[in-house]
Amino acid sequence: MAFRLAGRGLPDEQDVELWIGDDGLISLDPVAGAETLTETGWVLPGLVDAHCHVGIRFGGGHEDESGLIAQAETERDCGVLLVRDAGSPVDTRFIDERVDLPRIVRAGRHIALPKRYIRGLPIDLEDESQLPAAVREQALAGDGWVKIVGDWIDREIGDLRPLWSDAVLKEAMDAAHEVGARVTAHVFGEDALPGLIGSGIDCIEHGTGLTDATIEMMVEHGTALVPTLINIATFPEIADSADRFPVYAAHMRDLHARRYATVAAAYDAGVPIYAGTDAGGSIRHGRLADEVAELSAAGLGPTAALGAACWDARPWLGHPGLDAGAPADLVVYEQDPRTGPEVLSAPNLVVLRGAVVTRR
């Protein structure tokens, strides 16, 4: 079935008029017999959650097939039509056959060392020398991304500590880049960042320990940042549960206290920032609108914050927006989606692969 959509777009509030052919692709030329879906709505490319875990159960553990489908449906109905899955212990590739579910860009399994990440999620290497080979293996198994754990609490010292030496990180980045993959890393603290950024890593997740010096390094290297601010909001709770490690608890509270200032400094310096919720585990799915609101409050403002979850994030992940010939993955709002999470989380229309999958 063919459709026509007209209205306004972002970031420039430009006029939009496009058609969707029977092939599910966007056309900028009229398509005969098209049904008009909107004349005045805000028409945007499908939203993007750039840090999401489809297959990790809320509260912990691995999701079964029905559970992870429900997660994907929750994201879709909130307008999220593209997900970068930043590490999942289960195989989600069967979702690719479902034309009614979001597209997933996978980073394979997390890579860590024993007792240095959440039990049951990562591949635990016996020695750091195995990192380059493991990164290459995950790069070939994924969709162009690899996820490593950059730091985690070391219970022997009672605080965050890096997992990898600088030399091994450089070998690992080279191994990924040789096969055309990009690498990102979970990082909370300060100490792991210089080695990761200097090695040529492509993205930092969380990044709460960024300083002026490491922000400058990110700008020089073109390193992206996905802050996951709704995850960082849980740091005080994590600190309260870590009474055996008072130094770590104080560190986590400090990282939380300066989270907005850290993101604002990175944004002002020109670091590319994208929206990710870290849904799965401790964060429920379907909360991208809350993350956009947090990015706006942290200094991006409403338009740039929405761009970090939409028209800027899609090309970063190698997916088109509202371009001629692109798959028709888009959302429509009757109200300006920048007005708050209540509007952004409830699109009036969700069109996926040219079919209307949600209509409010």
Short mmCIF file of C-alpha atoms in Angstrom, two decimals, residues 6 13 43 46 50-51 55 58 80 104 106 112 114 182 218 221 227 250 274 280 292 311 328 333:
data_model
loop_
_atom_site.label_atom_id
_atom_site.label_comp_id
_atom_site.label_asym_id
_atom_site.label_seq_id
_atom_site.Cartn_x
_atom_site.Cartn_y
_atom_site.Cartn_z
CA ALA A 6 3.23 16.04 4.74
CA GLU A 13 11.33 22.96 11.16
CA VAL A 43 7.57 13.76 10.45
CA GLY A 46 12.69 6.52 13.32
CA ALA A 50 22.36 3.86 20.73
CA HIS A 51 22.95 1.86 23.92
CA GLY A 55 17.89 -10.00 25.57
CA PHE A 58 15.02 -6.42 33.77
CA VAL A 80 12.60 3.47 18.49
CA ILE A 104 19.33 -4.07 15.55
CA ARG A 106 24.80 -5.73 17.33
CA ALA A 112 35.96 -8.56 30.22
CA PRO A 114 37.13 -12.67 35.45
CA ARG A 182 34.24 -0.09 15.54
CA MET A 218 38.17 12.70 22.35
CA HIS A 221 40.49 11.42 17.93
CA PRO A 227 26.30 9.17 28.28
CA ALA A 250 32.22 8.03 47.41
CA TYR A 274 24.30 10.16 21.01
CA GLY A 280 18.04 -4.11 30.03
CA VAL A 292 16.54 12.79 25.53
CA TRP A 311 18.68 12.40 12.57
CA ALA A 328 10.43 4.05 5.25
CA TYR A 333 3.76 13.40 16.05
#
